[in-house]
PDB file of C-alpha atoms in Angstrom:
ATOM      1  CA  MET A   1     115.142  84.954 128.825  1.00  0.00           C
ATOM      2  CA  LEU A   2     111.988  83.423 130.269  1.00  0.00           C
ATOM      3  CA  ALA A   3     108.611  84.623 129.052  1.00  0.00           C
ATOM      4  CA  ARG A   4     106.134  85.819 131.660  1.00  0.00           C
ATOM      5  CA  PHE A   5     102.870  83.899 131.851  1.00  0.00           C
ATOM      6  CA  ASP A   6     100.257  85.682 129.845  1.00  0.00           C
ATOM      7  CA  PRO A   7      96.725  84.335 130.054  1.00  0.00           C
ATOM      8  CA  TRP A   8      95.729  86.332 126.924  1.00  0.00           C
ATOM      9  CA  ARG A   9      98.351  84.684 124.771  1.00  0.00           C
ATOM     10  CA  GLU A  10      96.185  81.642 124.201  1.00  0.00           C
ATOM     11  CA  MET A  11      93.221  83.868 123.267  1.00  0.00           C
ATOM     12  CA  ASP A  12      95.463  85.719 120.821  1.00  0.00           C
ATOM     13  CA  THR A  13      96.580  82.399 119.244  1.00  0.00           C
ATOM     14  CA  MET A  14      92.945  81.280 118.916  1.00  0.00           C
ATOM     15  CA  ARG A  15      92.072  84.648 117.298  1.00  0.00           C
ATOM     16  CA  ARG A  16      94.908  84.164 114.773  1.00  0.00           C
ATOM     17  CA  GLU A  17      93.735  80.662 113.922  1.00  0.00           C
ATOM     18  CA  ILE A  18      90.121  81.790 113.422  1.00  0.00           C
ATOM     19  CA  GLU A  19      91.261  84.606 111.120  1.00  0.00           C
ATOM     20  CA  ARG A  20      93.390  82.115 109.163  1.00  0.00           C
ATOM     21  CA  LEU A  21      90.442  79.818 108.896  1.00  0.00           C
ATOM     22  CA  PHE A  22      88.243  82.595 107.465  1.00  0.00           C
ATOM     23  CA  ASP A  23      91.020  83.799 105.077  1.00  0.00           C
ATOM     24  CA  GLU A  24      91.469  80.234 103.678  1.00  0.00           C
ATOM     25  CA  SER A  25      87.757  79.407 103.815  1.00  0.00           C
ATOM     26  CA  LEU A  26      86.315  77.432 100.926  1.00  0.00           C
ATOM     27  CA  PHE A  27      83.107  79.313 101.450  1.00  0.00           C
ATOM     28  CA  ARG A  28      84.836  82.600 100.623  1.00  0.00           C
ATOM     29  CA  ARG A  29      86.549  81.045  97.499  1.00  0.00           C
ATOM     30  CA  GLU A  30      83.340  79.540  96.218  1.00  0.00           C
ATOM     31  CA  PHE A  31      81.363  82.733  96.681  1.00  0.00           C
ATOM     32  CA  PRO A  32      83.692  85.624  95.999  1.00  0.00           C
ATOM     33  CA  PHE A  33      80.726  87.927  95.140  1.00  0.00           C
ATOM     34  CA  LEU A  34      79.926  88.088  98.883  1.00  0.00           C
ATOM     35  CA  ASP A  35      82.679  90.636  99.356  1.00  0.00           C
ATOM     36  CA  LYS A  36      81.211  93.151  96.957  1.00  0.00           C
ATOM     37  CA  GLY A  37      83.363  96.059  96.088  1.00  0.00           C
ATOM     38  CA  VAL A  38      86.567  94.395  97.365  1.00  0.00           C
ATOM     39  CA  ALA A  39      88.807  92.593  94.820  1.00  0.00           C
ATOM     40  CA  ALA A  40      90.515  89.322  95.748  1.00  0.00           C
ATOM     41  CA  MET A  41      94.291  89.269  96.103  1.00  0.00           C
ATOM     42  CA  PRO A  42      96.110  85.985  96.251  1.00  0.00           C
ATOM     43  CA  LEU A  43      99.008  85.817  98.833  1.00  0.00           C
ATOM     44  CA  ASP A  44     101.870  83.500  99.510  1.00  0.00           C
ATOM     45  CA  ILE A  45     103.580  83.912 102.925  1.00  0.00           C
ATOM     46  CA  TYR A  46     106.678  81.866 103.775  1.00  0.00           C
ATOM     47  CA  GLU A  47     109.892  82.001 105.796  1.00  0.00           C
ATOM     48  CA  GLU A  48     113.336  81.940 104.422  1.00  0.00           C
ATOM     49  CA  GLY A  49     116.186  82.367 106.869  1.00  0.00           C
ATOM     50  CA  ASN A  50     115.501  85.288 109.190  1.00  0.00           C
ATOM     51  CA  ASN A  51     112.882  86.828 106.792  1.00  0.00           C
ATOM     52  CA  ILE A  52     109.251  86.418 106.189  1.00  0.00           C
ATOM     53  CA  LEU A  53     108.574  86.738 102.471  1.00  0.00           C
ATOM     54  CA  VAL A  54     105.168  87.792 101.044  1.00  0.00           C
ATOM     55  CA  LYS A  55     104.211  87.546  97.452  1.00  0.00           C
ATOM     56  CA  ALA A  56     100.956  89.248  96.360  1.00  0.00           C
ATOM     57  CA  SER A  57      99.387  89.329  92.898  1.00  0.00           C
ATOM     58  CA  ILE A  58      98.087  92.799  92.155  1.00  0.00           C
ATOM     59  CA  PRO A  59      98.005  93.130  88.349  1.00  0.00           C
ATOM     60  CA  GLY A  60      97.074  96.373  86.526  1.00  0.00           C
ATOM     61  CA  LEU A  61      98.180  98.673  89.311  1.00  0.00           C
ATOM     62  CA  LYS A  62     100.804 101.271  89.927  1.00  0.00           C
ATOM     63  CA  PRO A  63     103.025 101.213  93.095  1.00  0.00           C
ATOM     64  CA  GLU A  64     101.495 104.529  94.188  1.00  0.00           C
ATOM     65  CA  ASP A  65      97.993 102.862  94.304  1.00  0.00           C
ATOM     66  CA  ILE A  66      99.151 100.299  96.924  1.00  0.00           C
ATOM     67  CA  LYS A  67      99.569 100.837 100.662  1.00  0.00           C
ATOM     68  CA  ILE A  68     101.320  98.349 102.980  1.00  0.00           C
ATOM     69  CA  GLU A  69     100.990  98.389 106.786  1.00  0.00           C
ATOM     70  CA  VAL A  70     102.180  96.112 109.597  1.00  0.00           C
ATOM     71  CA  ARG A  71     100.722  96.397 112.993  1.00  0.00           C
ATOM     72  CA  GLY A  72     102.049  93.804 115.496  1.00  0.00           C
ATOM     73  CA  ASP A  73     101.880  90.554 113.584  1.00  0.00           C
ATOM     74  CA  VAL A  74      99.214  91.586 111.142  1.00  0.00           C
ATOM     75  CA  LEU A  75     100.035  92.585 107.508  1.00  0.00           C
ATOM     76  CA  ARG A  76      97.522  94.759 105.633  1.00  0.00           C
ATOM     77  CA  ILE A  77      97.799  95.478 101.912  1.00  0.00           C
ATOM     78  CA  HIS A  78      95.192  97.841 100.534  1.00  0.00           C
ATOM     79  CA  GLY A  79      94.526 100.472  97.937  1.00  0.00           C
ATOM     80  CA  GLU A  80      92.343 101.436  95.080  1.00  0.00           C
ATOM     81  CA  ALA A  81      92.473 100.794  91.347  1.00  0.00           C
ATOM     82  CA  ARG A  82      91.487 104.126  89.875  1.00  0.00           C
ATOM     83  CA  LYS A  83      88.992 104.219  87.116  1.00  0.00           C
ATOM     84  CA  GLU A  84      90.175 105.957  84.014  1.00  0.00           C
ATOM     85  CA  GLU A  85      88.116 108.871  82.865  1.00  0.00           C
ATOM     86  CA  GLU A  86      85.188 107.671  80.898  1.00  0.00           C
ATOM     87  CA  LYS A  87      84.852 109.147  77.400  1.00  0.00           C
ATOM     88  CA  LYS A  88      81.366 109.698  76.037  1.00  0.00           C
ATOM     89  CA  GLU A  89      82.346 108.897  72.445  1.00  0.00           C
ATOM     90  CA  ARG A  90      83.189 105.237  73.419  1.00  0.00           C
ATOM     91  CA  ASN A  91      80.577 102.687  72.665  1.00  0.00           C
ATOM     92  CA  TYR A  92      81.705  99.675  74.694  1.00  0.00           C
ATOM     93  CA  HIS A  93      80.708  96.177  73.459  1.00  0.00           C
ATOM     94  CA  LEU A  94      82.410  94.460  76.364  1.00  0.00           C
ATOM     95  CA  ARG A  95      83.846  95.923  79.517  1.00  0.00           C
ATOM     96  CA  GLU A  96      85.380  93.480  82.016  1.00  0.00           C
ATOM     97  CA  HIS A  97      88.154  95.540  83.676  1.00  0.00           C
ATOM     98  CA  ARG A  98      87.253  96.270  87.221  1.00  0.00           C
ATOM     99  CA  TYR A  99      88.135  99.494  88.985  1.00  0.00           C
ATOM    100  CA  THR A 100      87.706  98.860  92.665  1.00  0.00           C
ATOM    101  CA  ARG A 101      89.293  99.004  96.027  1.00  0.00           C
ATOM    102  CA  PHE A 102      91.248  96.065  97.305  1.00  0.00           C
ATOM    103  CA  GLU A 103      92.252  94.960 100.758  1.00  0.00           C
ATOM    104  CA  ARG A 104      93.853  91.910 102.246  1.00  0.00           C
ATOM    105  CA  SER A 105      95.005  91.246 105.838  1.00  0.00           C
ATOM    106  CA  ALA A 106      96.964  88.288 107.008  1.00  0.00           C
ATOM    107  CA  VAL A 107      98.451  87.264 110.360  1.00  0.00           C
ATOM    108  CA  LEU A 108     102.201  86.849 110.017  1.00  0.00           C
ATOM    109  CA  PRO A 109     103.974  83.909 111.816  1.00  0.00           C
ATOM    110  CA  SER A 110     105.860  86.455 114.030  1.00  0.00           C
ATOM    111  CA  GLU A 111     106.456  90.162 114.500  1.00  0.00           C
ATOM    112  CA  VAL A 112     108.801  91.886 111.970  1.00  0.00           C
ATOM    113  CA  LEU A 113     111.203  94.800 111.857  1.00  0.00           C
ATOM    114  CA  THR A 114     109.174  97.226 109.717  1.00  0.00           C
ATOM    115  CA  ASP A 115     112.021  99.777 109.480  1.00  0.00           C
ATOM    116  CA  LYS A 116     114.113  97.169 107.654  1.00  0.00           C
ATOM    117  CA  ALA A 117     111.319  95.821 105.443  1.00  0.00           C
ATOM    118  CA  GLU A 118     111.594  96.036 101.658  1.00  0.00           C
ATOM    119  CA  ALA A 119     108.873  96.050  99.013  1.00  0.00           C
ATOM    120  CA  VAL A 120     109.441  95.484  95.259  1.00  0.00           C
ATOM    121  CA  PHE A 121     106.626  95.795  92.688  1.00  0.00           C
ATOM    122  CA  GLU A 122     107.253  94.372  89.229  1.00  0.00           C
ATOM    123  CA  ASN A 123     104.868  93.093  86.499  1.00  0.00           C
ATOM    124  CA  GLY A 124     101.853  93.045  88.798  1.00  0.00           C
ATOM    125  CA  MET A 125     103.654  91.081  91.565  1.00  0.00           C
ATOM    126  CA  LEU A 126     104.363  92.687  94.965  1.00  0.00           C
ATOM    127  CA  MET A 127     107.260  91.039  96.863  1.00  0.00           C
ATOM    128  CA  LEU A 128     107.752  91.980 100.503  1.00  0.00           C
ATOM    129  CA  THR A 129     110.896  90.997 102.558  1.00  0.00           C
ATOM    130  CA  LEU A 130     110.089  91.413 106.242  1.00  0.00           C
ATOM    131  CA  PRO A 131     112.990  90.672 108.671  1.00  0.00           C
ATOM    132  CA  LYS A 132     111.795  88.869 111.723  1.00  0.00           C
ATOM    133  CA  SER A 133     112.061  90.626 115.058  1.00  0.00           C
ATOM    134  CA  ASP A 134     114.743  89.559 117.467  1.00  0.00           C
ATOM    135  CA  VAL A 135     111.922  88.823 119.939  1.00  0.00           C
ATOM    136  CA  ALA A 136     110.512  86.188 117.565  1.00  0.00           C
ATOM    137  CA  GLN A 137     113.768  84.361 117.029  1.00  0.00           C
ATOM    138  CA  ALA A 138     114.458  81.341 119.234  1.00  0.00           C
ATOM    139  CA  LYS A 139     117.633  81.456 121.309  1.00  0.00           C
ATOM    140  CA  ALA A 140     119.251  78.608 123.089  1.00  0.00           C
ATOM    141  CA  ILE A 141     119.625  78.878 126.829  1.00  0.00           C
ATOM    142  CA  PRO A 142     122.708  77.170 128.288  1.00  0.00           C
ATOM    143  CA  ILE A 143     122.193  75.102 131.530  1.00  0.00           C
ATOM    144  CA  LYS A 144     124.685  75.680 134.294  1.00  0.00           C
ATOM    145  CA  THR A 145     125.581  72.873 136.633  1.00  0.00           C
ATOM    146  CA  VAL A 146     125.861  73.450 140.369  1.00  0.00           C
ATOM    147  CA  ALA A 147     128.839  71.813 142.103  1.00  0.00           C
ATOM    148  CA  LYS A 148     127.664  69.616 145.027  1.00  0.00           C
ATOM    149  CA  VAL A 149     129.387  70.278 148.328  1.00  0.00           C
TER     150      VAL A 149
END
């Protein structure tokens, strides 16, 4: 199957690369306080066979606090760590636990089959298995020879 020429494909590729650049930016890592109110969430995204695997560290949360969406080739993981009810009789000497919203988006290397995706959350680690779409998988095209007359 031949792909039709799409002049916007190059723009889309450039958009993905710019998003990746900002996601991996040293500036963002050095100054995490610039994203006030949104907690950082480290991600690993890699391919294994016909699957894209995503590993996200989200400690201290329950599965019901996490939402996962895939739109096209963009993965979005978001939610909110709910603050426990504050009790007036507590006199805190140190309080470092953060109760905030979190969000992370990443461009996947290809589109995926969301209806066959699996998510497992254990010990603060979210593991997603996202089967690649058939459209994204390369297929060999046999070449026919034409007999000369």
